[in-house]
Amino acid sequence: MDYDRYDRIRAVQWQGDHLRLLDQRLLPREERWIDCADANQITQAIRDLAVRGAPAIGIAAAWGVALAAKQGEPLDEVLATLRAARPTAVNLMWALDRMKRRIVAGADADALVREAQAIQDEDLAANRKMGELGAALIRAHSGVLTHCNTGSLATAGFGTALGVIRAGVAMGRVDHVYAGETRPWQQGARLTMWELVRDGIPAQLIADSAAAHLMKSCAVQWVIVGADRIAANGDTANKIGTYQLAITAKYHGVKFMVVAPSSTVDMATGTGEEIEIELRDPAELLSTGGQRTVVEGAQAWNPVFDVTPAELIDAIVTERGVIERPNSIAMQAMFGW
Ligand code: MRU
């Protein structure tokens, strides 16, 4: 695998005394970096989607705790503030719980810096492993459809679903990639296409509403997506629109793959019914690129995640292995305590 070609973006960078984040709200128009000088600025960056994507949120939060420890901030308050930044991606809570365990065990600021670095490094290693495992499921010369952004921008590097796609391209298994726009925030249009074009991967953007028509045309054999939280029965929360892709894939005989590190698996949550779905400001739907597109006075409903039932998923790929046709028993066997 040529990682020099397919793994060059690092959107979360520890600088020794602050955290540098590539501002994902401005891409692809502008590559501007934000320097977060304290944990509050990191919380704000997570809340405002300057940093986004489940693993990247967890990594940024871990750095927030390390930074607060270096600055002598009250860590219980910092942990609580960061935890409340966004509700659905469990990687945030997972990373904060891991940092808290180290604090309770008496870790000093230097040890917390090492822990945050370990969380970041392990995420990159997990993505590379998942790339191999997921790509091995795909037949040569396939077409794939992905949703949202699951690439280097959303992780420590390489990506989850996009990591599988990158590995699949490198191995000759993926010939063509389609990326859904991912309204309203356009993670697919603005971020995934930016990553694919930079890598020179043959890809086309589609409107979210073109997915069924695409699948009917037999141009894609797999839908490959990431996850924000995988419940103990395999139900998976991911970006809004994922559920309708899974239903459409089942109808057309297209396979459906979820790719996520084990830090996204939440065995304490029994089913998808229990996952809190983030509702964001309706204003995100009422404007496009800062320009109001909907008549004044109009209302909107803006849930930003949905839950795909396990029965619609053909494979869950984590760094620990692949679960085909996931259910509680297979999940317990791989992730049980
Ligand atoms: O609201 P976002 O952009 O943080 O949502 C991101 C997603 O839903 C991703 O698909 C998911 O976090 C997986 S990222 C590897």
Tab-separated table of C-alpha atoms and ligand atoms in Angstrom, residues 49 52-55 57 86 147-150 154-155 160 187 226-228 238-239 305, ligand 1:
chain	number	residue	atom	x	y	z
A	49	LEU	CA	-17.766	21.443	13.102
A	52	ARG	CA	-15.702	16.784	12.745
A	53	GLY	CA	-15.991	13.085	12.089
A	54	ALA	CA	-16.303	10.680	15.015
A	55	PRO	CA	-12.644	9.636	15.481
A	57	ILE	CA	-13.673	14.558	17.532
A	86	ARG	CA	-21.803	16.755	20.571
A	147	HIS	CA	-21.636	9.108	2.089
A	148	CYS	CA	-20.458	12.018	4.213
A	149	ASN	CA	-16.694	12.324	4.832
A	150	THR	CA	-14.874	9.433	6.488
A	154	ALA	CA	-12.492	12.776	9.928
A	155	THR	CA	-9.785	10.675	11.578
A	160	THR	CA	-12.409	4.540	7.781
A	187	GLN	CA	-19.323	16.798	3.813
A	226	GLY	CA	-18.449	5.141	8.413
A	227	ALA	CA	-20.204	5.238	11.782
A	228	ASP	CA	-20.679	7.511	14.751
A	238	ASN	CA	-24.166	7.572	10.924
A	239	LYS	CA	-24.707	10.765	8.969
A	305	PHE	CA	-27.674	11.410	12.051
B	1	MRU	O1	-21.468	15.688	11.548
B	1	MRU	P1	-20.169	15.029	11.177
B	1	MRU	O2	-19.543	15.595	9.950
B	1	MRU	O3	-19.219	14.974	12.359
B	1	MRU	O4	-20.588	13.534	10.850
B	1	MRU	C1	-19.598	12.634	10.428
B	1	MRU	C2	-20.132	11.309	10.034
B	1	MRU	O5	-21.300	11.028	10.146
B	1	MRU	C3	-19.118	10.302	9.581
B	1	MRU	O6	-19.670	9.467	8.611
B	1	MRU	C4	-18.713	9.450	10.784
B	1	MRU	O7	-18.360	10.267	11.864
B	1	MRU	C5	-17.584	8.570	10.471
B	1	MRU	S1	-16.082	9.471	10.247
B	1	MRU	C6	-14.823	8.369	10.073
